[in-house]
PDB file of C-alpha atoms in Angstrom:
ATOM      1  CA  MET S   1     132.187 108.078 114.116  1.00  0.00           C
ATOM      2  CA  SER S   2     133.652 111.093 112.386  1.00  0.00           C
ATOM      3  CA  ILE S   3     134.574 114.196 114.363  1.00  0.00           C
ATOM      4  CA  ALA S   4     132.319 116.142 111.980  1.00  0.00           C
ATOM      5  CA  SER S   5     129.160 114.871 113.709  1.00  0.00           C
ATOM      6  CA  THR S   6     127.767 115.213 117.194  1.00  0.00           C
ATOM      7  CA  LEU S   7     125.099 112.536 116.738  1.00  0.00           C
ATOM      8  CA  GLU S   8     125.999 108.871 117.269  1.00  0.00           C
ATOM      9  CA  CYS S   9     123.859 106.529 115.141  1.00  0.00           C
ATOM     10  CA  PRO S  10     123.270 102.852 116.020  1.00  0.00           C
ATOM     11  CA  SER S  11     124.766 100.227 113.692  1.00  0.00           C
ATOM     12  CA  ASP S  12     121.506  99.750 111.726  1.00  0.00           C
ATOM     13  CA  LYS S  13     121.285 103.483 110.925  1.00  0.00           C
ATOM     14  CA  VAL S  14     123.216 105.850 108.661  1.00  0.00           C
ATOM     15  CA  TYR S  15     124.256 109.358 109.693  1.00  0.00           C
ATOM     16  CA  ALA S  16     123.350 112.374 107.555  1.00  0.00           C
ATOM     17  CA  LYS S  17     123.835 116.089 108.103  1.00  0.00           C
ATOM     18  CA  ILE S  18     121.208 118.196 106.363  1.00  0.00           C
ATOM     19  CA  VAL S  19     121.833 121.918 105.961  1.00  0.00           C
ATOM     20  CA  LYS S  20     118.754 123.892 104.844  1.00  0.00           C
ATOM     21  CA  LYS S  21     119.108 127.522 103.778  1.00  0.00           C
ATOM     22  CA  THR S  22     115.961 129.626 103.624  1.00  0.00           C
ATOM     23  CA  THR S  23     115.210 133.142 102.506  1.00  0.00           C
ATOM     24  CA  ASN S  24     111.716 134.655 102.423  1.00  0.00           C
ATOM     25  CA  TRP S  25     108.561 132.509 102.793  1.00  0.00           C
ATOM     26  CA  ALA S  26     110.297 129.599 104.546  1.00  0.00           C
ATOM     27  CA  GLY S  27     106.982 128.555 106.104  1.00  0.00           C
ATOM     28  CA  GLU S  28     105.929 127.294 102.645  1.00  0.00           C
ATOM     29  CA  GLU S  29     109.011 125.075 102.336  1.00  0.00           C
ATOM     30  CA  SER S  30     109.415 121.537 103.634  1.00  0.00           C
ATOM     31  CA  PHE S  31     111.190 118.300 102.782  1.00  0.00           C
ATOM     32  CA  THR S  32     111.243 114.609 103.613  1.00  0.00           C
ATOM     33  CA  VAL S  33     113.845 111.873 103.261  1.00  0.00           C
ATOM     34  CA  SER S  34     112.567 108.412 102.361  1.00  0.00           C
ATOM     35  CA  ALA S  35     114.230 105.014 102.576  1.00  0.00           C
ATOM     36  CA  ASN S  36     112.798 102.089 100.593  1.00  0.00           C
ATOM     37  CA  GLY S  37     109.672 104.120  99.785  1.00  0.00           C
ATOM     38  CA  ALA S  38     108.825 105.019 103.395  1.00  0.00           C
ATOM     39  CA  VAL S  39     109.366 108.470 104.884  1.00  0.00           C
ATOM     40  CA  SER S  40     112.211 108.278 107.406  1.00  0.00           C
ATOM     41  CA  TYR S  41     112.622 111.981 108.216  1.00  0.00           C
ATOM     42  CA  THR S  42     110.332 115.006 107.958  1.00  0.00           C
ATOM     43  CA  SER S  43     111.705 118.522 108.186  1.00  0.00           C
ATOM     44  CA  PRO S  44     110.795 120.704 111.143  1.00  0.00           C
ATOM     45  CA  THR S  45     108.996 124.005 110.593  1.00  0.00           C
ATOM     46  CA  LEU S  46     111.465 126.235 108.786  1.00  0.00           C
ATOM     47  CA  VAL S  47     112.199 129.862 109.643  1.00  0.00           C
ATOM     48  CA  SER S  48     112.855 132.596 107.070  1.00  0.00           C
ATOM     49  CA  TYR S  49     116.417 133.803 106.539  1.00  0.00           C
ATOM     50  CA  GLN S  50     118.060 130.947 108.391  1.00  0.00           C
ATOM     51  CA  GLU S  51     120.717 128.357 107.630  1.00  0.00           C
ATOM     52  CA  ARG S  52     119.809 125.392 109.813  1.00  0.00           C
ATOM     53  CA  THR S  53     121.844 122.245 110.396  1.00  0.00           C
ATOM     54  CA  LEU S  54     119.962 119.047 111.174  1.00  0.00           C
ATOM     55  CA  GLU S  55     121.672 115.788 112.103  1.00  0.00           C
ATOM     56  CA  VAL S  56     119.688 112.601 111.533  1.00  0.00           C
ATOM     57  CA  CYS S  57     120.041 108.827 111.666  1.00  0.00           C
ATOM     58  CA  LEU S  58     118.365 107.166 108.680  1.00  0.00           C
ATOM     59  CA  PRO S  59     117.586 103.452 108.336  1.00  0.00           C
ATOM     60  CA  ALA S  60     120.294 101.562 106.461  1.00  0.00           C
ATOM     61  CA  THR S  61     119.264 100.501 102.939  1.00  0.00           C
ATOM     62  CA  THR S  62     120.924  98.676 100.063  1.00  0.00           C
ATOM     63  CA  ASN S  63     123.787 100.978  99.020  1.00  0.00           C
ATOM     64  CA  ASN S  64     122.337 103.565 101.457  1.00  0.00           C
ATOM     65  CA  ILE S  65     120.164 105.109  98.726  1.00  0.00           C
ATOM     66  CA  TYR S  66     117.498 107.621  99.784  1.00  0.00           C
ATOM     67  CA  THR S  67     114.979 109.941  98.167  1.00  0.00           C
ATOM     68  CA  LEU S  68     114.750 113.625  99.026  1.00  0.00           C
ATOM     69  CA  THR S  69     111.309 115.128  98.397  1.00  0.00           C
ATOM     70  CA  MET S  70     111.142 118.924  98.450  1.00  0.00           C
ATOM     71  CA  LYS S  71     107.756 120.612  98.742  1.00  0.00           C
ATOM     72  CA  ASP S  72     106.306 124.105  98.498  1.00  0.00           C
ATOM     73  CA  SER S  73     102.802 124.529  99.944  1.00  0.00           C
ATOM     74  CA  TYR S  74     102.078 127.737  97.993  1.00  0.00           C
ATOM     75  CA  ASN S  75     102.930 126.034  94.672  1.00  0.00           C
ATOM     76  CA  ASP S  76     105.510 128.604  93.563  1.00  0.00           C
ATOM     77  CA  SER S  77     108.760 126.709  94.334  1.00  0.00           C
ATOM     78  CA  TRP S  78     111.312 127.601  96.971  1.00  0.00           C
ATOM     79  CA  THR S  79     112.283 131.260  97.087  1.00  0.00           C
ATOM     80  CA  ASP S  80     115.400 132.278  95.122  1.00  0.00           C
ATOM     81  CA  GLY S  81     118.469 131.643  97.244  1.00  0.00           C
ATOM     82  CA  ALA S  82     116.954 128.732  99.202  1.00  0.00           C
ATOM     83  CA  TRP S  83     118.800 125.412  98.984  1.00  0.00           C
ATOM     84  CA  ILE S  84     119.461 122.102 100.737  1.00  0.00           C
ATOM     85  CA  ASP S  85     122.825 120.384 101.266  1.00  0.00           C
ATOM     86  CA  ILE S  86     123.166 116.776 102.460  1.00  0.00           C
ATOM     87  CA  LYS S  87     126.484 115.578 103.863  1.00  0.00           C
ATOM     88  CA  ASP S  88     127.778 112.152 104.868  1.00  0.00           C
ATOM     89  CA  ILE S  89     129.514 111.047 108.077  1.00  0.00           C
ATOM     90  CA  ASN S  90     132.799 112.515 106.773  1.00  0.00           C
ATOM     91  CA  ASP S  91     131.170 115.922 106.169  1.00  0.00           C
ATOM     92  CA  HIS S  92     131.374 115.508 102.384  1.00  0.00           C
ATOM     93  CA  THR S  93     128.491 116.930 100.386  1.00  0.00           C
ATOM     94  CA  VAL S  94     126.622 114.119  98.612  1.00  0.00           C
ATOM     95  CA  LEU S  95     123.807 116.343  97.322  1.00  0.00           C
ATOM     96  CA  LYS S  96     123.283 120.093  97.076  1.00  0.00           C
ATOM     97  CA  TYR S  97     120.027 121.067  95.436  1.00  0.00           C
ATOM     98  CA  ILE S  98     117.755 123.989  94.612  1.00  0.00           C
ATOM     99  CA  MET S  99     114.050 123.225  94.174  1.00  0.00           C
ATOM    100  CA  THR S 100     112.766 124.511  90.823  1.00  0.00           C
ATOM    101  CA  ASP S 101     109.455 122.654  90.353  1.00  0.00           C
ATOM    102  CA  ASN S 102     106.450 124.558  91.667  1.00  0.00           C
ATOM    103  CA  THR S 103     104.910 122.079  94.118  1.00  0.00           C
ATOM    104  CA  GLU S 104     107.055 118.980  94.610  1.00  0.00           C
ATOM    105  CA  GLU S 105     110.392 117.702  93.388  1.00  0.00           C
ATOM    106  CA  THR S 106     112.265 114.482  94.185  1.00  0.00           C
ATOM    107  CA  VAL S 107     115.881 113.462  93.783  1.00  0.00           C
ATOM    108  CA  ASP S 108     117.747 110.318  94.846  1.00  0.00           C
ATOM    109  CA  PHE S 109     121.064 110.392  96.685  1.00  0.00           C
ATOM    110  CA  SER S 110     123.393 107.910  98.356  1.00  0.00           C
ATOM    111  CA  LEU S 111     125.200 108.018 101.679  1.00  0.00           C
ATOM    112  CA  TYR S 112     127.261 104.941 100.755  1.00  0.00           C
ATOM    113  CA  SER S 113     130.934 105.262 101.622  1.00  0.00           C
TER     114      SER S 113
END
């Protein structure tokens, strides 16, 4: 376990640190992380003007590949300045993304190391 994390995952799980930055209208924003087509993590209710760090244990997959699905319930994309950053067990960023589609946008990432 890296000193970067405070969450200890069992051997059949993979650690991820998710940092979500919001600006205005955060209540419209949400995201999920899926493994092998099934949702493994759903974001909590987000608060405007916050940078929130979430530590999660995701099910291990082949090459630890996952899908991030970003959503906006008002169908006008995430507010300018909002982003998501996913880090591995060594605190290295594996994905940093800004949602630009209006309603839903997906992107694959890997936590393989």
